[in-house]
XYZ file of C-alpha atoms in Angstrom:
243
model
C 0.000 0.000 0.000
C 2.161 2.629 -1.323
C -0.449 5.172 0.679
C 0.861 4.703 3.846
C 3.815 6.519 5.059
C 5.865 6.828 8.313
C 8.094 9.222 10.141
C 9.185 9.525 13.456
C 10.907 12.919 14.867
C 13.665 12.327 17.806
C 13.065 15.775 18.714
C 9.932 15.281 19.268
C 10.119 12.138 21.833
C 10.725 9.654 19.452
C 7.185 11.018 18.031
C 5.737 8.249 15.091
C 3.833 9.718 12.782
C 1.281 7.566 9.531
C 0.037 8.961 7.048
C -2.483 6.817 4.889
C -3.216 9.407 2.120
C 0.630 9.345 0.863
C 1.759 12.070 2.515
C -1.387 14.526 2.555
C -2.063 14.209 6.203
C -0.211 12.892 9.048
C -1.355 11.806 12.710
C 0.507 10.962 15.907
C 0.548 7.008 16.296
C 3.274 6.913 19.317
C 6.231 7.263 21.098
C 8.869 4.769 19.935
C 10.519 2.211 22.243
C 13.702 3.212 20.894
C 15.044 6.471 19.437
C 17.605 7.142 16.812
C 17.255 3.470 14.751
C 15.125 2.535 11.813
C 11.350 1.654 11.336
C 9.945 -0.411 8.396
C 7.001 -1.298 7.361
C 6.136 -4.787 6.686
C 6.136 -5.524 2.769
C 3.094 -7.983 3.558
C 0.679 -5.866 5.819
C 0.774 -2.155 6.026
C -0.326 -2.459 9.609
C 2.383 -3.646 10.872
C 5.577 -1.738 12.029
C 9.121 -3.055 13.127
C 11.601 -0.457 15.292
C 15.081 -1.568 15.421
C 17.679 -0.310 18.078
C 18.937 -2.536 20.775
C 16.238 -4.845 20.451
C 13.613 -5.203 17.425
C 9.957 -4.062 18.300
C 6.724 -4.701 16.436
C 3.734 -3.312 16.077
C 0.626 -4.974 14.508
C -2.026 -1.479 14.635
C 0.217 0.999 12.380
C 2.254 2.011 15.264
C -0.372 2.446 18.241
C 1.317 0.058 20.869
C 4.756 -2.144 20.291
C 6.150 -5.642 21.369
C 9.711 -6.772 21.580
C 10.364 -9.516 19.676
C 14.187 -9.914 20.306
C 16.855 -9.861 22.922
C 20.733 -8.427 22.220
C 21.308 -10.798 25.231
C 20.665 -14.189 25.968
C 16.837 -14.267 27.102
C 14.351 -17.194 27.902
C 11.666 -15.117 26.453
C 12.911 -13.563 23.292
C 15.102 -14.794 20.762
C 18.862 -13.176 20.388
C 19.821 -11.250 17.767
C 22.606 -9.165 18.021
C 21.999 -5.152 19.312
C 21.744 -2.069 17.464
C 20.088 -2.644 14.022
C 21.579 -0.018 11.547
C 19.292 -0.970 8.389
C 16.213 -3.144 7.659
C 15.176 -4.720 4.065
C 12.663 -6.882 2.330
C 13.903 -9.411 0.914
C 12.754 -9.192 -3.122
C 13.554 -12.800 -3.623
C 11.316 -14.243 -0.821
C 8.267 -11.982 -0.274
C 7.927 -11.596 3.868
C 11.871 -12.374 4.454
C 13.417 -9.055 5.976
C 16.532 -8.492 6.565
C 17.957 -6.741 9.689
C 21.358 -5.298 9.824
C 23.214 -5.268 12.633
C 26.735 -4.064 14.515
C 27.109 -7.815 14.627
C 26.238 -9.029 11.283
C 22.761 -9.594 9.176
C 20.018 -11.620 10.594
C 16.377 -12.820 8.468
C 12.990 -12.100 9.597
C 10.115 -14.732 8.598
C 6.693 -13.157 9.226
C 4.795 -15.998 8.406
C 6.814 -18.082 10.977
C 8.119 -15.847 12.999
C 11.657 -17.250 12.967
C 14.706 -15.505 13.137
C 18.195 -16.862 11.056
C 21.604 -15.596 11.613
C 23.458 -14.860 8.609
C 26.587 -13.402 10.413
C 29.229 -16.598 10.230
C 32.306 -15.979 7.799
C 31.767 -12.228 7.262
C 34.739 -10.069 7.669
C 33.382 -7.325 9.428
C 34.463 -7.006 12.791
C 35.994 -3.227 13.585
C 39.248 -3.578 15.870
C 39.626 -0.315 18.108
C 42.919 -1.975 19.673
C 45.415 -5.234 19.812
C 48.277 -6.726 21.505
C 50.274 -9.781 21.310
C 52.269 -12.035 23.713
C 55.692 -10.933 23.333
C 56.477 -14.730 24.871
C 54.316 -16.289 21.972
C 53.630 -14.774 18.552
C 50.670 -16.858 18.155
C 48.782 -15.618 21.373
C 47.051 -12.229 21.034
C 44.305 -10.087 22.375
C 41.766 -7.235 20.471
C 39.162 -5.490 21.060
C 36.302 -4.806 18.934
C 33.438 -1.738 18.001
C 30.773 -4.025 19.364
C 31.483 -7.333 18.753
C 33.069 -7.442 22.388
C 36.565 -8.655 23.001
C 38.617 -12.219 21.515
C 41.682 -13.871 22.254
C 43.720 -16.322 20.266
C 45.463 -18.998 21.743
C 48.597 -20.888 20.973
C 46.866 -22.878 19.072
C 45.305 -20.205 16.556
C 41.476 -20.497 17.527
C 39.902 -17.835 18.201
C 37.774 -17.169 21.815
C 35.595 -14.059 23.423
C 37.123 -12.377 26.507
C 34.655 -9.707 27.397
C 31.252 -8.842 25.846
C 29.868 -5.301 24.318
C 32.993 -3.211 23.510
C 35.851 -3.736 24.313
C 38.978 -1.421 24.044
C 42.858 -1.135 24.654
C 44.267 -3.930 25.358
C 47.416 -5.560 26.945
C 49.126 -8.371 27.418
C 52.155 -9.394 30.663
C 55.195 -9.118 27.922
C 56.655 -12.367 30.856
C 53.648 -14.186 31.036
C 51.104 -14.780 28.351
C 48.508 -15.566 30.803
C 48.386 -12.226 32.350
C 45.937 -10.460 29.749
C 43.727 -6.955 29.925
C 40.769 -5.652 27.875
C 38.338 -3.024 28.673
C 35.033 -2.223 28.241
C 33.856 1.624 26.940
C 35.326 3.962 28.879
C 38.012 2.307 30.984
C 36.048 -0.608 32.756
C 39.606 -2.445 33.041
C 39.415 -6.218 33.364
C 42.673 -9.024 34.235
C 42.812 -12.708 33.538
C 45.222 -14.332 35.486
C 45.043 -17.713 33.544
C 44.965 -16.602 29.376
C 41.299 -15.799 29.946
C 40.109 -19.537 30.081
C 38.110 -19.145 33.268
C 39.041 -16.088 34.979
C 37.170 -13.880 32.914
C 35.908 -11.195 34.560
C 38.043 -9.858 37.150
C 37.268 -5.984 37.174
C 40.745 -3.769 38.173
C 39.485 -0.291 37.719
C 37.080 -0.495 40.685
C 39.983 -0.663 42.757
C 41.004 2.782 42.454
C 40.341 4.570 45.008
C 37.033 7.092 45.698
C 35.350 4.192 43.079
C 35.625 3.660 39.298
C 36.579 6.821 37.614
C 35.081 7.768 33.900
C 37.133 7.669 31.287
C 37.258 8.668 27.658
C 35.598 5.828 25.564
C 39.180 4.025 24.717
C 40.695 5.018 28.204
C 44.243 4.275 27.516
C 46.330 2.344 29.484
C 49.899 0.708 29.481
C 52.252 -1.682 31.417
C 55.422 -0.910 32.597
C 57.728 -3.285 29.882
C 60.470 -3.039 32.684
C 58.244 -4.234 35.667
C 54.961 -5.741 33.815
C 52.996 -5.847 36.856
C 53.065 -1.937 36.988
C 50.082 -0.303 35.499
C 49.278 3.253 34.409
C 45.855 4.056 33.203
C 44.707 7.501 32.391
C 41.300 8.723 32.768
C 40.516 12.727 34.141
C 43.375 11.752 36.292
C 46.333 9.314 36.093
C 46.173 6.320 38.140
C 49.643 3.454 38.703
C 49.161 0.574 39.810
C 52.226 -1.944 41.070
C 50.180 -4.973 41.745
């Protein structure tokens, strides 16, 4: 129904707005569930709505009241599908297949099932803010990702996650491989004592004293190369560690 048309205005409290005269008049449906992502119509039923963002929501009554229909986290209720949907589009081979595009990859949309089918596996599209490697073992390194949280290789070249959501600068003990660093966004600093195989989420930074400080969104940070287990991290102040 090329008639119906839909805007929303972020200024406006995520304000949704249908028009079913193409464009001639418009009226106030509601607010969205989540601002600053994408809404599409379904190509099947011009009553029904998706908003993506950090999870998808539907609507099935042009936009009056939404559901969530996914989870960017493991959920009993919803099915997961990675956060913050960038694009959405119909599929023009399969009529009712949409695709949503994601920070982690594409996913498919079945309306008349409702299923959901990750398409992600064997792209190349993971953004690296920062790496290091084991100066003890080439093989061995650490990064950090725009989203896609942070991943370790082992000596043995596969490929594991350390922390999830963002992760940052990175470091590894240049005399002992095991002794590895990430962050999350803004210097949440984590330590694994053991390569990051079951010590996983050890949180350093809210040791510093008066609590956690805020840092810049890749807070930087370094070890001491002469005396690894010294640790200088910068956020509106410095900080050293020497333990």
């Amino acid at each position: 129904n090329p008639n119906v048309i839909a805007y929303y205005s972020s200024k406006e409290n995520k304000s949704l707005y249908l028009s079913t005269d193409n464009g001639a008049t418009f009226t106030f449906k509601s607010n969205l569930p989540e601002d600053m992502w994408p809404i599409f119509i379904s190509p099947t039923n011009a009553t029904v709505i998706y908003n993506g963002g950090m999870n998808v929501h539907k609507s099935t009554n042009s936009g009056a009241t939404w559901q969530q229909i996914t989870s960017w986290s493991s959920s009993a209720q919803y099915p997961e599908v990675h956060a913050d949907v960038r694009n959405v589009y119909a599929s023009v081979a399969a009529l009712g297949v949409i695709y949503f595009c994601n920070d982690g990859g594409v996913y498919t949309y079945t309306e008349s099932t409702n299923k959901w089918k990750e398409l992600t596996n064997g792209l190349v599209i993971t953004q690296y803010y920062r790496c290091a490697v084991a100066q003890t073992d080439a093989n061995i390194c650490v990064a950090g990702s725009q989203d896609n949280g942070g991943s370790r290789r082992g000596s043995n070249g596969v490929w594991y996650n350390t922390n999830g959501g963002d992760a940052m600068e990175q470091a590894i003990d240049p005399t002992n491989a095991n002794i590895m660093y990430t962050t999350y966004c803004n210097g949440q600093l984590y330590r694994s004592l053991d390569g990051w195989k079951s010590d996983t989420y050890h949180e350093i930074s809210s040791n510093i004293s008066g609590g956690k400080p805020d840092g810049d969104w890749a807070a930087p940070y370094q070890l001491d190369p002469q005396a690894p287990s010294t640790i200088v991290a910068g956020y509106r102040d410095i900080y050293r560690s020497t333990d």
